[in-house]
PDB file of C-alpha atoms in Angstrom:
ATOM      1  CA  GLU Y  22     101.579 118.380  85.041  1.00 86.00           C
ATOM      2  CA  ALA Y  23     103.257 115.850  87.272  1.00 83.00           C
ATOM      3  CA  GLN Y  24     104.311 112.981  85.129  1.00 94.00           C
ATOM      4  CA  VAL Y  25     106.765 110.212  84.170  1.00 97.00           C
ATOM      5  CA  THR Y  26     107.841 110.442  80.467  1.00 97.00           C
ATOM      6  CA  GLN Y  27     109.722 107.778  78.541  1.00 97.00           C
ATOM      7  CA  ASN Y  28     111.451 107.973  75.336  1.00 97.00           C
ATOM      8  CA  PRO Y  29     111.069 106.338  72.615  1.00 97.00           C
ATOM      9  CA  ARG Y  30     107.586 104.849  72.940  1.00 97.00           C
ATOM     10  CA  TYR Y  31     108.353 102.325  70.342  1.00 97.00           C
ATOM     11  CA  LEU Y  32     111.565 100.909  69.056  1.00 97.00           C
ATOM     12  CA  ILE Y  33     112.565  98.267  66.723  1.00 97.00           C
ATOM     13  CA  THR Y  34     116.306  97.533  66.575  1.00 96.00           C
ATOM     14  CA  VAL Y  35     118.785  94.624  65.850  1.00 96.00           C
ATOM     15  CA  THR Y  36     120.785  92.396  67.981  1.00 97.00           C
ATOM     16  CA  GLY Y  37     124.024  93.995  69.286  1.00 96.00           C
ATOM     17  CA  LYS Y  38     123.095  97.666  68.482  1.00 97.00           C
ATOM     18  CA  LYS Y  39     123.382  99.735  71.710  1.00 97.00           C
ATOM     19  CA  LEU Y  40     120.287 101.622  72.680  1.00 97.00           C
ATOM     20  CA  THR Y  41     119.031 103.962  75.490  1.00 98.00           C
ATOM     21  CA  VAL Y  42     115.569 104.423  76.807  1.00 98.00           C
ATOM     22  CA  THR Y  43     115.253 107.596  78.691  1.00 98.00           C
ATOM     23  CA  CYS Y  44     113.089 108.219  81.699  1.00 98.00           C
ATOM     24  CA  SER Y  45     112.279 111.546  83.184  1.00 98.00           C
ATOM     25  CA  GLN Y  46     109.978 112.664  86.201  1.00 97.00           C
ATOM     26  CA  ASN Y  47     109.164 116.232  87.219  1.00 96.00           C
ATOM     27  CA  MET Y  48     107.945 115.454  90.838  1.00 96.00           C
ATOM     28  CA  ASN Y  49     111.230 115.628  92.641  1.00 95.00           C
ATOM     29  CA  HIS Y  50     110.809 111.914  93.503  1.00 95.00           C
ATOM     30  CA  GLU Y  51     113.778 110.096  95.171  1.00 93.00           C
ATOM     31  CA  TYR Y  52     112.962 106.597  94.017  1.00 93.00           C
ATOM     32  CA  MET Y  53     112.922 105.503  90.529  1.00 95.00           C
ATOM     33  CA  SER Y  54     112.751 101.963  88.917  1.00 94.00           C
ATOM     34  CA  TRP Y  55     112.571 100.108  85.626  1.00 96.00           C
ATOM     35  CA  TYR Y  56     110.499  97.244  84.993  1.00 95.00           C
ATOM     36  CA  ARG Y  57     109.747  94.888  82.087  1.00 95.00           C
ATOM     37  CA  GLN Y  58     106.537  93.437  81.328  1.00 92.00           C
ATOM     38  CA  ASP Y  59     106.225  90.084  79.578  1.00 90.00           C
ATOM     39  CA  PRO Y  60     103.009  87.975  79.083  1.00 85.00           C
ATOM     40  CA  GLY Y  61     102.430  85.494  82.075  1.00 78.00           C
ATOM     41  CA  LEU Y  62     105.314  86.918  83.941  1.00 82.00           C
ATOM     42  CA  GLY Y  63     103.770  90.325  85.266  1.00 82.00           C
ATOM     43  CA  LEU Y  64     106.047  93.184  86.089  1.00 88.00           C
ATOM     44  CA  ARG Y  65     109.641  92.436  86.740  1.00 90.00           C
ATOM     45  CA  GLN Y  66     112.141  94.955  88.292  1.00 91.00           C
ATOM     46  CA  ILE Y  67     115.268  95.394  86.363  1.00 95.00           C
ATOM     47  CA  TYR Y  68     117.016  98.100  88.281  1.00 95.00           C
ATOM     48  CA  TYR Y  69     116.094 100.657  90.958  1.00 92.00           C
ATOM     49  CA  SER Y  70     117.523 103.798  92.356  1.00 93.00           C
ATOM     50  CA  MET Y  71     117.026 105.137  95.900  1.00 89.00           C
ATOM     51  CA  ASN Y  72     118.442 108.588  95.020  1.00 90.00           C
ATOM     52  CA  VAL Y  73     121.150 110.213  92.816  1.00 92.00           C
ATOM     53  CA  GLU Y  74     124.183 107.996  92.302  1.00 91.00           C
ATOM     54  CA  VAL Y  75     122.527 105.230  94.278  1.00 89.00           C
ATOM     55  CA  THR Y  76     121.392 102.325  92.059  1.00 91.00           C
ATOM     56  CA  ASP Y  77     120.816  98.653  92.657  1.00 89.00           C
ATOM     57  CA  LYS Y  78     119.892  95.408  90.901  1.00 91.00           C
ATOM     58  CA  GLY Y  79     116.289  94.284  90.880  1.00 89.00           C
ATOM     59  CA  ASP Y  80     115.198  90.878  89.900  1.00 87.00           C
ATOM     60  CA  VAL Y  81     116.338  90.684  86.231  1.00 94.00           C
ATOM     61  CA  PRO Y  82     119.122  93.046  85.762  1.00 95.00           C
ATOM     62  CA  GLU Y  83     121.257  90.883  83.295  1.00 96.00           C
ATOM     63  CA  GLY Y  84     122.064  92.682  80.057  1.00 97.00           C
ATOM     64  CA  TYR Y  85     120.868  96.172  81.415  1.00 98.00           C
ATOM     65  CA  LYS Y  86     122.693  99.268  82.883  1.00 97.00           C
ATOM     66  CA  VAL Y  87     121.374 102.360  84.478  1.00 97.00           C
ATOM     67  CA  SER Y  88     122.671 105.652  85.580  1.00 96.00           C
ATOM     68  CA  ARG Y  89     121.366 108.254  88.034  1.00 96.00           C
ATOM     69  CA  LYS Y  90     123.436 111.452  87.675  1.00 96.00           C
ATOM     70  CA  GLU Y  91     120.409 113.734  88.134  1.00 96.00           C
ATOM     71  CA  LYS Y  92     117.450 113.250  90.281  1.00 96.00           C
ATOM     72  CA  ARG Y  93     114.764 113.644  87.533  1.00 97.00           C
ATOM     73  CA  ASN Y  94     116.413 111.222  84.989  1.00 98.00           C
ATOM     74  CA  PHE Y  95     117.027 107.494  84.972  1.00 98.00           C
ATOM     75  CA  PRO Y  96     118.076 106.114  81.761  1.00 98.00           C
ATOM     76  CA  LEU Y  97     117.976 102.383  80.959  1.00 98.00           C
ATOM     77  CA  ILE Y  98     120.869 101.241  78.725  1.00 98.00           C
ATOM     78  CA  LEU Y  99     121.139  98.043  76.865  1.00 97.00           C
ATOM     79  CA  GLU Y 100     124.727  97.813  75.658  1.00 96.00           C
ATOM     80  CA  SER Y 101     124.114  94.712  73.312  1.00 97.00           C
ATOM     81  CA  PRO Y 102     120.503  94.040  73.108  1.00 97.00           C
ATOM     82  CA  SER Y 103     119.434  90.528  72.364  1.00 97.00           C
ATOM     83  CA  PRO Y 104     115.884  89.065  71.146  1.00 97.00           C
ATOM     84  CA  ASN Y 105     115.060  88.004  74.710  1.00 97.00           C
ATOM     85  CA  GLN Y 106     115.047  91.675  75.657  1.00 98.00           C
ATOM     86  CA  THR Y 107     112.010  92.082  73.468  1.00 97.00           C
ATOM     87  CA  SER Y 108     109.476  93.329  75.986  1.00 97.00           C
ATOM     88  CA  LEU Y 109     107.299  96.316  77.314  1.00 96.00           C
ATOM     89  CA  TYR Y 110     109.363  98.446  79.569  1.00 97.00           C
ATOM     90  CA  PHE Y 111     107.931 100.766  82.261  1.00 97.00           C
ATOM     91  CA  CYS Y 112     109.697 103.465  84.270  1.00 97.00           C
ATOM     92  CA  ALA Y 113     108.244 104.448  87.560  1.00 95.00           C
ATOM     93  CA  SER Y 114     108.919 106.790  90.406  1.00 95.00           C
ATOM     94  CA  SER Y 115     107.797 107.500  93.952  1.00 92.00           C
ATOM     95  CA  LEU Y 116     108.563 110.049  96.583  1.00 91.00           C
ATOM     96  CA  GLN Y 117     110.301 107.361  98.541  1.00 84.00           C
ATOM     97  CA  VAL Y 118     110.731 103.616  98.256  1.00 80.00           C
ATOM     98  CA  GLY Y 119     107.672 101.678  99.050  1.00 79.00           C
ATOM     99  CA  GLU Y 120     105.304 104.459  98.492  1.00 84.00           C
ATOM    100  CA  GLN Y 121     102.839 104.735  95.565  1.00 86.00           C
ATOM    101  CA  GLN Y 122     104.595 104.555  92.136  1.00 90.00           C
ATOM    102  CA  PHE Y 123     103.728 106.723  89.285  1.00 94.00           C
ATOM    103  CA  PHE Y 124     104.365 104.941  85.944  1.00 95.00           C
ATOM    104  CA  GLY Y 125     105.345 106.102  82.588  1.00 96.00           C
ATOM    105  CA  PRO Y 126     103.492 105.340  79.389  1.00 96.00           C
ATOM    106  CA  GLY Y 127     105.674 102.397  78.503  1.00 96.00           C
ATOM    107  CA  THR Y 128     108.418 101.645  75.908  1.00 97.00           C
ATOM    108  CA  ARG Y 129     107.568  98.702  73.553  1.00 97.00           C
ATOM    109  CA  LEU Y 130     110.921  97.458  72.410  1.00 98.00           C
ATOM    110  CA  THR Y 131     111.579  94.722  69.789  1.00 97.00           C
ATOM    111  CA  VAL Y 132     114.895  93.327  69.123  1.00 97.00           C
ATOM    112  CA  LEU Y 133     115.382  91.286  65.930  1.00 96.00           C
TER     113      LEU Y 133
ATOM    114  CA  GLN D  12     107.082  80.138  96.225  1.00 63.00           C
ATOM    115  CA  LYS D  13     106.559  83.499  94.643  1.00 72.00           C
ATOM    116  CA  GLU D  14     106.779  86.396  96.880  1.00 84.00           C
ATOM    117  CA  VAL D  15     103.453  87.809  95.659  1.00 87.00           C
ATOM    118  CA  GLU D  16     100.905  85.712  93.935  1.00 88.00           C
ATOM    119  CA  GLN D  17      97.840  86.210  91.996  1.00 88.00           C
ATOM    120  CA  ASN D  18      95.431  84.231  89.960  1.00 82.00           C
ATOM    121  CA  SER D  19      96.293  85.118  86.338  1.00 79.00           C
ATOM    122  CA  GLY D  20      92.658  84.672  85.198  1.00 80.00           C
ATOM    123  CA  PRO D  21      91.000  85.712  83.108  1.00 86.00           C
ATOM    124  CA  LEU D  22      88.143  86.203  85.681  1.00 89.00           C
ATOM    125  CA  SER D  23      84.825  86.742  83.977  1.00 91.00           C
ATOM    126  CA  VAL D  24      82.238  88.556  85.964  1.00 91.00           C
ATOM    127  CA  PRO D  25      78.652  89.528  84.745  1.00 93.00           C
ATOM    128  CA  GLU D  26      77.916  93.440  84.598  1.00 93.00           C
ATOM    129  CA  GLY D  27      76.550  94.570  87.877  1.00 93.00           C
ATOM    130  CA  ALA D  28      78.061  91.686  90.013  1.00 94.00           C
ATOM    131  CA  ILE D  29      80.877  91.781  92.476  1.00 94.00           C
ATOM    132  CA  ALA D  30      84.322  91.009  91.201  1.00 93.00           C
ATOM    133  CA  SER D  31      86.611  89.502  93.884  1.00 93.00           C
ATOM    134  CA  LEU D  32      90.432  89.690  93.091  1.00 93.00           C
ATOM    135  CA  ASN D  33      92.802  87.973  95.555  1.00 92.00           C
ATOM    136  CA  CYS D  34      96.529  88.161  96.356  1.00 92.00           C
ATOM    137  CA  THR D  35      98.695  86.246  98.731  1.00 91.00           C
ATOM    138  CA  TYR D  36     102.230  87.340  99.740  1.00 90.00           C
ATOM    139  CA  SER D  37     104.940  85.406 101.526  1.00 88.00           C
ATOM    140  CA  ASP D  38     106.853  87.908 103.697  1.00 85.00           C
ATOM    141  CA  ARG D  39     104.914  88.149 106.950  1.00 84.00           C
ATOM    142  CA  GLY D  40     106.670  91.510 107.751  1.00 81.00           C
ATOM    143  CA  SER D  41     105.036  93.214 104.616  1.00 83.00           C
ATOM    144  CA  GLN D  42     103.813  96.515 105.594  1.00 82.00           C
ATOM    145  CA  SER D  43     101.856  98.268 102.816  1.00 86.00           C
ATOM    146  CA  PHE D  44      99.813  96.839  99.872  1.00 89.00           C
ATOM    147  CA  PHE D  45      98.833  98.381  96.598  1.00 91.00           C
ATOM    148  CA  TRP D  46      96.362  97.547  93.921  1.00 92.00           C
ATOM    149  CA  TYR D  47      97.011  98.924  90.467  1.00 92.00           C
ATOM    150  CA  ARG D  48      94.881  98.767  87.395  1.00 92.00           C
ATOM    151  CA  GLN D  49      96.376  98.472  83.904  1.00 91.00           C
ATOM    152  CA  TYR D  50      94.397  98.657  80.695  1.00 91.00           C
ATOM    153  CA  SER D  51      95.797  96.940  77.757  1.00 88.00           C
ATOM    154  CA  GLY D  52      98.513  98.624  76.215  1.00 86.00           C
ATOM    155  CA  LYS D  53      98.599 101.313  79.117  1.00 91.00           C
ATOM    156  CA  SER D  54     100.742 101.805  82.176  1.00 92.00           C
ATOM    157  CA  PRO D  55      99.648 100.711  85.702  1.00 92.00           C
ATOM    158  CA  GLU D  56      97.678 103.231  87.639  1.00 92.00           C
ATOM    159  CA  LEU D  57      97.224 102.990  91.588  1.00 91.00           C
ATOM    160  CA  ILE D  58      93.585 102.565  92.636  1.00 92.00           C
ATOM    161  CA  MET D  59      93.739 101.511  96.224  1.00 91.00           C
ATOM    162  CA  PHE D  60      96.407 101.067  99.001  1.00 90.00           C
ATOM    163  CA  ILE D  61      95.929  99.639 102.339  1.00 91.00           C
ATOM    164  CA  TYR D  62      98.030  99.504 105.378  1.00 87.00           C
ATOM    165  CA  SER D  63      96.037  98.111 108.355  1.00 87.00           C
ATOM    166  CA  ASN D  64      94.223  94.981 108.803  1.00 90.00           C
ATOM    167  CA  GLY D  65      90.383  95.051 107.840  1.00 93.00           C
ATOM    168  CA  ASP D  66      88.610  96.864 104.926  1.00 94.00           C
ATOM    169  CA  LYS D  67      89.180 100.016 103.116  1.00 94.00           C
ATOM    170  CA  GLU D  68      86.588 101.543 100.880  1.00 95.00           C
ATOM    171  CA  ASP D  69      86.729 103.924  98.164  1.00 94.00           C
ATOM    172  CA  GLY D  70      83.607 104.378  95.855  1.00 95.00           C
ATOM    173  CA  ARG D  71      82.922 100.862  94.402  1.00 96.00           C
ATOM    174  CA  PHE D  72      86.140  99.573  95.451  1.00 96.00           C
ATOM    175  CA  THR D  73      87.010  97.797  98.778  1.00 96.00           C
ATOM    176  CA  ALA D  74      90.514  96.540  99.546  1.00 96.00           C
ATOM    177  CA  GLN D  75      90.595  93.812 102.378  1.00 96.00           C
ATOM    178  CA  LEU D  76      93.912  93.000 104.274  1.00 95.00           C
ATOM    179  CA  ASN D  77      94.274  90.018 106.493  1.00 94.00           C
ATOM    180  CA  LYS D  78      97.868  89.965 107.746  1.00 90.00           C
ATOM    181  CA  ALA D  79      97.343  86.745 109.773  1.00 91.00           C
ATOM    182  CA  SER D  80      96.498  84.837 106.661  1.00 93.00           C
ATOM    183  CA  GLN D  81      98.733  86.935 104.387  1.00 92.00           C
ATOM    184  CA  TYR D  82      96.381  88.003 101.687  1.00 92.00           C
ATOM    185  CA  VAL D  83      95.000  91.088 100.169  1.00 93.00           C
ATOM    186  CA  SER D  84      91.713  91.302  98.239  1.00 95.00           C
ATOM    187  CA  LEU D  85      90.095  93.805  96.085  1.00 95.00           C
ATOM    188  CA  LEU D  86      86.277  93.948  95.565  1.00 95.00           C
ATOM    189  CA  ILE D  87      84.857  95.726  92.791  1.00 94.00           C
ATOM    190  CA  ARG D  88      80.922  96.380  93.339  1.00 95.00           C
ATOM    191  CA  ASP D  89      78.660  96.961  90.537  1.00 95.00           C
ATOM    192  CA  SER D  90      81.002  95.889  87.947  1.00 93.00           C
ATOM    193  CA  GLN D  91      81.097  97.875  84.886  1.00 93.00           C
ATOM    194  CA  PRO D  92      82.576  96.954  81.403  1.00 93.00           C
ATOM    195  CA  SER D  93      85.097  99.976  81.954  1.00 93.00           C
ATOM    196  CA  ASP D  94      86.561  97.857  84.844  1.00 93.00           C
ATOM    197  CA  SER D  95      87.783  95.194  82.381  1.00 92.00           C
ATOM    198  CA  ALA D  96      91.497  95.391  82.961  1.00 92.00           C
ATOM    199  CA  THR D  97      94.482  93.716  84.377  1.00 91.00           C
ATOM    200  CA  TYR D  98      94.764  94.245  88.284  1.00 92.00           C
ATOM    201  CA  LEU D  99      98.198  94.219  89.775  1.00 91.00           C
ATOM    202  CA  CYS D 100      98.890  93.555  93.537  1.00 91.00           C
ATOM    203  CA  ALA D 101     102.098  95.158  94.931  1.00 89.00           C
ATOM    204  CA  VAL D 102     103.595  94.623  98.378  1.00 87.00           C
ATOM    205  CA  ARG D 103     105.951  96.635 100.364  1.00 83.00           C
ATOM    206  CA  THR D 104     108.221  94.451 102.594  1.00 73.00           C
ATOM    207  CA  LYS D 105     109.578  95.284 105.891  1.00 59.00           C
ATOM    208  CA  ILE D 106     112.546  97.702 106.776  1.00 57.00           C
ATOM    209  CA  ILE D 107     115.320  95.700 108.140  1.00 53.00           C
ATOM    210  CA  PHE D 108     117.552  97.526 110.760  1.00 52.00           C
ATOM    211  CA  GLY D 109     121.281  97.142 111.188  1.00 53.00           C
ATOM    212  CA  SER D 110     122.533  96.638 114.947  1.00 57.00           C
ATOM    213  CA  GLY D 111     123.398 100.122 115.040  1.00 59.00           C
ATOM    214  CA  THR D 112     126.498 102.230 115.680  1.00 69.00           C
ATOM    215  CA  ARG D 113     127.125 103.918 118.876  1.00 66.00           C
ATOM    216  CA  LEU D 114     128.515 107.447 118.425  1.00 74.00           C
ATOM    217  CA  SER D 115     130.506 109.162 121.219  1.00 71.00           C
ATOM    218  CA  ILE D 116     131.487 112.677 120.781  1.00 73.00           C
ATOM    219  CA  ARG D 117     134.632 113.589 122.857  1.00 71.00           C
ATOM    220  CA  PRO D 118     134.406 116.916 124.423  1.00 78.00           C
TER     221      PRO D 118
END
């Protein structure tokens, strides 16, 4: 089944404790992206990747890192999480940039 | 001005009526337009996309694009309670070309 998976789905952590949210797609998509969704602000792009080893900042990259060592995986790394990073995070992929995106199920992160 | 703007609602429509959702965008070079539906606590899913001016119909859904006025709409006919969700408009902007590199292969 073609899908985008994220793990974990829910996470409660404390300020400063490094964490990684994984994202994986099995559709051989070149383009992958991370978004955060907050009430009243819609989906905001954090980072995106056009292909393996090609990543770039989105609209709200501060406090986040990503890597794209393999085509299927695009982990989101929070080196030192802060409470303002409490949000709902979505990973998405598409065959190429600008085409229909397929979204993962979301990761709800709470930073205390 | 935001690049893509939607009224946050809530928009309340009686069952069976037509729901009309609007989206405006700022980049006149935008090329493709998507409507996603997101149920509470779920991830967005694509319901319509449109590239050309005019209307595109798919079942009870109609997407309308007016590039001159820079807006795209989604109409939902015969609205059902199951249509209750957040609808996200997404816009793909133009591709920008560099000036080019002339390559000459020497024999």
